[in-house]
Coordinates of C-alpha atoms in Angstrom, one line a residue:
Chain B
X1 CA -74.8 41.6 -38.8
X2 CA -71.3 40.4 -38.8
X3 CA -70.7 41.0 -42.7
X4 CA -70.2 37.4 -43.1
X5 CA -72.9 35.6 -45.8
X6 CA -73.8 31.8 -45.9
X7 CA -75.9 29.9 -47.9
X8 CA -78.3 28.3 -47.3
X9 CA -79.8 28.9 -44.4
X10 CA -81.6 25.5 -44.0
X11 CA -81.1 22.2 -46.1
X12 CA -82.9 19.0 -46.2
X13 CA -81.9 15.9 -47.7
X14 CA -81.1 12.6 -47.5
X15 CA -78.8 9.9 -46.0
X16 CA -76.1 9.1 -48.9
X17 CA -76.1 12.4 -50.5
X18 CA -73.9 15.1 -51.1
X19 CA -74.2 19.3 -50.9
X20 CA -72.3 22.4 -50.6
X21 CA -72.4 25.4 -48.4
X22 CA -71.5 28.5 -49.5
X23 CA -69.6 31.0 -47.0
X24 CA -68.8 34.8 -48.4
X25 CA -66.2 36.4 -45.8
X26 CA -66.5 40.0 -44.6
X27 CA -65.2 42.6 -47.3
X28 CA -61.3 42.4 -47.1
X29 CA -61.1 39.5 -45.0
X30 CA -58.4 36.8 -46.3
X31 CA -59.3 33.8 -43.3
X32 CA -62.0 31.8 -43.9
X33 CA -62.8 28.9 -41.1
X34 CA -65.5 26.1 -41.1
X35 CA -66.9 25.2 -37.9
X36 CA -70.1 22.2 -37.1
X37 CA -72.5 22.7 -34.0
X38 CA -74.1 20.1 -32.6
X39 CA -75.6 19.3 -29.4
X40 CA -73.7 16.7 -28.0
X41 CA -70.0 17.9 -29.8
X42 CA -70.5 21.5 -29.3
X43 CA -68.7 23.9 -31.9
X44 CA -65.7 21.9 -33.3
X45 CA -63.1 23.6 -36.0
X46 CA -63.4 21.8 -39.5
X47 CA -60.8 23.7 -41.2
X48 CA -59.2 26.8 -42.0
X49 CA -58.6 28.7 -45.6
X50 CA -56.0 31.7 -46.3
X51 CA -56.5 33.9 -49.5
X52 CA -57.2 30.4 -51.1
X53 CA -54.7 27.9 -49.8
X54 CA -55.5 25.1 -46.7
X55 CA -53.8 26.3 -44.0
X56 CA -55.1 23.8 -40.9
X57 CA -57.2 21.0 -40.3
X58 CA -59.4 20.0 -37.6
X59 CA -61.3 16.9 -36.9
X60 CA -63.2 16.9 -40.1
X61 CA -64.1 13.7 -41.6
X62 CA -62.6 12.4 -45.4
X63 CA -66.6 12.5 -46.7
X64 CA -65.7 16.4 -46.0
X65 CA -64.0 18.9 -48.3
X66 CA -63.0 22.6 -48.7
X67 CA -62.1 24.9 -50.7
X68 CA -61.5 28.8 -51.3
X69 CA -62.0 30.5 -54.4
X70 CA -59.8 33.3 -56.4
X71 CA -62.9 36.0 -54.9
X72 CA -61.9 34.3 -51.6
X73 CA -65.6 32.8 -51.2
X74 CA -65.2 29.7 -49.8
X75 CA -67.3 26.5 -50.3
X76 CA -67.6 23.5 -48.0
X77 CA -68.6 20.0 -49.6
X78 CA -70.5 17.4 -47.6
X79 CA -70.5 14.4 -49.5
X80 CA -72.4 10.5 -48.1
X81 CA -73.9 12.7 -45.7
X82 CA -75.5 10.3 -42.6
X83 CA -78.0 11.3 -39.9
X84 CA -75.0 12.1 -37.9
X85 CA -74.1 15.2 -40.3
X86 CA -77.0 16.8 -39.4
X87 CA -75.9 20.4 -37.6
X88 CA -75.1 23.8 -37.9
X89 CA -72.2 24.3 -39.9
X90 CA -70.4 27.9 -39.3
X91 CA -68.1 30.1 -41.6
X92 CA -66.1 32.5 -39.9
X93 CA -63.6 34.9 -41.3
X94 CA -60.8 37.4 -40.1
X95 CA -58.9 39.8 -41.6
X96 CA -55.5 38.1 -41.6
X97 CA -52.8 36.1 -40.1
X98 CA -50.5 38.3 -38.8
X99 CA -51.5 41.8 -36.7
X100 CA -53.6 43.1 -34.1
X101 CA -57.0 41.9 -36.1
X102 CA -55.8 38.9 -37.1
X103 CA -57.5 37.0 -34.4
X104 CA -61.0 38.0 -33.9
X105 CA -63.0 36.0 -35.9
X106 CA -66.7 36.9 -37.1
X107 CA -69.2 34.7 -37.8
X108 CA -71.7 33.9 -40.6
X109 CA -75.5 32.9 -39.7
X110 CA -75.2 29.4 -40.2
X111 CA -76.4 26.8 -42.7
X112 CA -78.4 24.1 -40.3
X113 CA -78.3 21.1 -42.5
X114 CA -81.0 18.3 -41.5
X115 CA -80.0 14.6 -43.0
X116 CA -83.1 12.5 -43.2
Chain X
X1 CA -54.1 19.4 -29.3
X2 CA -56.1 22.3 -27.3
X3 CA -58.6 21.2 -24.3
X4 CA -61.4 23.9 -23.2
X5 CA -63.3 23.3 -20.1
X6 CA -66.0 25.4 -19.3
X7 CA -68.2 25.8 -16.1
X8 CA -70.8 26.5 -14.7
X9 CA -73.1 24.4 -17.4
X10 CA -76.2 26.5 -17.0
X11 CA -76.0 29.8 -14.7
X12 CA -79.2 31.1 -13.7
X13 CA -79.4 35.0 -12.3
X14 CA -81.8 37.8 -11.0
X15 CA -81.3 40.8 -13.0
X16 CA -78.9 43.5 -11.4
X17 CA -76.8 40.6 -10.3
X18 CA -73.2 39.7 -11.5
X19 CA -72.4 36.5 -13.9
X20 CA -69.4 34.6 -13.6
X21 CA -68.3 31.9 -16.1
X22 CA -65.1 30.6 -15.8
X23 CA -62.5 28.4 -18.4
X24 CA -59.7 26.4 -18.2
X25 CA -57.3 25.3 -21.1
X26 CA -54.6 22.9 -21.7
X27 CA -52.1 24.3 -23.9
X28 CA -49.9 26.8 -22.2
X29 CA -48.8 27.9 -26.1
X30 CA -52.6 29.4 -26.1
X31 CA -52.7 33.1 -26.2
X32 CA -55.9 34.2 -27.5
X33 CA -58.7 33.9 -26.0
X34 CA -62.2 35.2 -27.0
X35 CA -66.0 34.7 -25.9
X36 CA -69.0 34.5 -27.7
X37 CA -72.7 35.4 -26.9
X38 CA -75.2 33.1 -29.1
X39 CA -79.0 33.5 -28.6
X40 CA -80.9 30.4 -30.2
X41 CA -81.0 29.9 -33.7
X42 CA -78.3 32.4 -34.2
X43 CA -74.6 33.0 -34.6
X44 CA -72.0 33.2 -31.9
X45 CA -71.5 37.0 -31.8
X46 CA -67.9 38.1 -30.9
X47 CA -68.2 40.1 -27.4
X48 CA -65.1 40.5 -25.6
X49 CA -61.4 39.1 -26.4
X50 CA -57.9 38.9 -24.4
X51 CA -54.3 38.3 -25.5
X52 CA -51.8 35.9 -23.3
X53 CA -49.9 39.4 -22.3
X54 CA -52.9 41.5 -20.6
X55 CA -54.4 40.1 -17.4
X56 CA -57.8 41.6 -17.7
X57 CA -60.3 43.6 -20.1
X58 CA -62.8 45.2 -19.7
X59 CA -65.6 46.7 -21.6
X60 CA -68.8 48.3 -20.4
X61 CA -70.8 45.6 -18.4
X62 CA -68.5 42.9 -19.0
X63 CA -64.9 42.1 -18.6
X64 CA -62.5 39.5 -18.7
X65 CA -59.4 38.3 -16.5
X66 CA -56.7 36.0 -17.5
X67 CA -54.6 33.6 -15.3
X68 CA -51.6 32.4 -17.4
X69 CA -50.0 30.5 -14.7
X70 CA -53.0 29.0 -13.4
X71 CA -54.4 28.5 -17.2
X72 CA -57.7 29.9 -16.4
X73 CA -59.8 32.8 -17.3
X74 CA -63.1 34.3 -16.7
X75 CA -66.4 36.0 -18.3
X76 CA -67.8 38.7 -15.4
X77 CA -71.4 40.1 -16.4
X78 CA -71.9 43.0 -14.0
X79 CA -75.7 44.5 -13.6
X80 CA -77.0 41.8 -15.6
X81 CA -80.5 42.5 -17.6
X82 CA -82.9 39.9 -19.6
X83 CA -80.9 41.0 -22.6
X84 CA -78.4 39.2 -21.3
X85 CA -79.9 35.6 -21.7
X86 CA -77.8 33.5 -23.9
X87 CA -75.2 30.6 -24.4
X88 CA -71.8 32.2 -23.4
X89 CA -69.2 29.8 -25.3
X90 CA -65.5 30.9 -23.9
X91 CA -62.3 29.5 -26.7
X92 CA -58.9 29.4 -26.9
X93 CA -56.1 29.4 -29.5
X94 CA -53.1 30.0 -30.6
X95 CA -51.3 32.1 -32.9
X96 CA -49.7 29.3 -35.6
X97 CA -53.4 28.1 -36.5
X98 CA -55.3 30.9 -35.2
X99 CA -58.9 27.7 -35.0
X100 CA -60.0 27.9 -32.2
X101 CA -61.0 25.4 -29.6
X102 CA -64.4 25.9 -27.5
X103 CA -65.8 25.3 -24.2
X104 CA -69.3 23.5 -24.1
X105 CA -70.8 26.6 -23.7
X106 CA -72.9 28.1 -19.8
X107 CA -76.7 29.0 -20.7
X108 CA -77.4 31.7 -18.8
X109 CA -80.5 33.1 -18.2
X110 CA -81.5 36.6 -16.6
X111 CA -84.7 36.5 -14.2
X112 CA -86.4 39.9 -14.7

């Protein structure tokens, strides 16, 4: 268990709607990152949070948002989802930006969202 | 931005032998670089990491070596066991953004 929490696990819905995963970070961790498996992209970086402000993006599309909250939580917001959202999506966290730990990141279980 | 090649695709072993997986990147401002173990249906687990300014690690069964001029470095699985059996994703960053960038992945699997 890496400390890291995400909910849900599994999701099921439709072409054209919208949901949110939810991504707790490991106690004292500041970092939180968003990452989507899928079988023919592998695991791409979505984009990265720190102690609640945006602090880089990755190839994740405009129908996608973020955010990090005071509790430093994090949320990710699929919105028009289409068959091709369907993947794991991945939080990972770490403890800072700067220092010996601040690169090893730890990852959640994973939310796998089906689009149908 | 950041290209990860990984090889081989699939790796397939008899236990007691010795795995090898090797990366290449592209950016020579990379200098973290970590691997992950996932078993299917789980998380990538965090197994072994190296910075730009140490050539090799190791830890236990497994260790990792680092080729900065060459832009290369490599996953080495000595006295492999069934246990072992996984996708072995190898990634790369940097230290202004800290994401990091992933190979494809090398399924390995561990013939008792």
């Amino acid at each position: 268990d890496s400390g890291v929490t995400q909910t849900p696990k599994h999701l099921i819905t439709a072409t054209g709607q919208r949901v949110t995963l939810r991504c707790s970070p490991r106690s004292g961790d500041l970092s939180v990152y968003w990452y989507q498996q899928s079988l023919d992209q592998g695991l791409q970086f979505l984009i990265h949070y720190y102690n609640g402000e945006e602090r880089a993006k990755g190839n994740i599309l405009e129908r996608f948002s973020a955010q990090q909250f005071p509790d430093l939580h994090s949320e990710l917001n699929l919105s028009s989802l289409e068959l091709g959202d369907s993947a794991l999506y991945f939080c990972a966290s770490s403890e800072r930006t700067s220092g010996s730990k601040s690169y090893e990141q730890y990852f959640g279980p994973g939310t796998r969202l089906t689009v149908t | 931005g950041e290209n990860v090649e990984q090889h081989p695709s699939t790796l397939s072993v008899q236990e007691g032998d010795s795995a090898v997986i090797k990366c290449t990147y592209s950016d020579s401002a990379s200098n973290y670089f970590p691997w992950y173990k996932q078993e299917l249906g789980k998380r990538p687990q965090l197994i072994i990491d190296i910075r730009s300014n140490v050539g090799e690690k190791k830890d236990q069964r497994i260790a990792v070596t680092l080729n900065k001029t060459a832009k290369h470095f490599s996953l080495h699985i000595t006295e492999t066991q069934p246990e072992d059996s996984a996708v072995y994703f190898c990634a790369a960053s940097t230290g202004s953004n800290y994401k990091l960038t992933f190979g494809k992945g090398t399924l390995l699997t561990v013939n008792p």
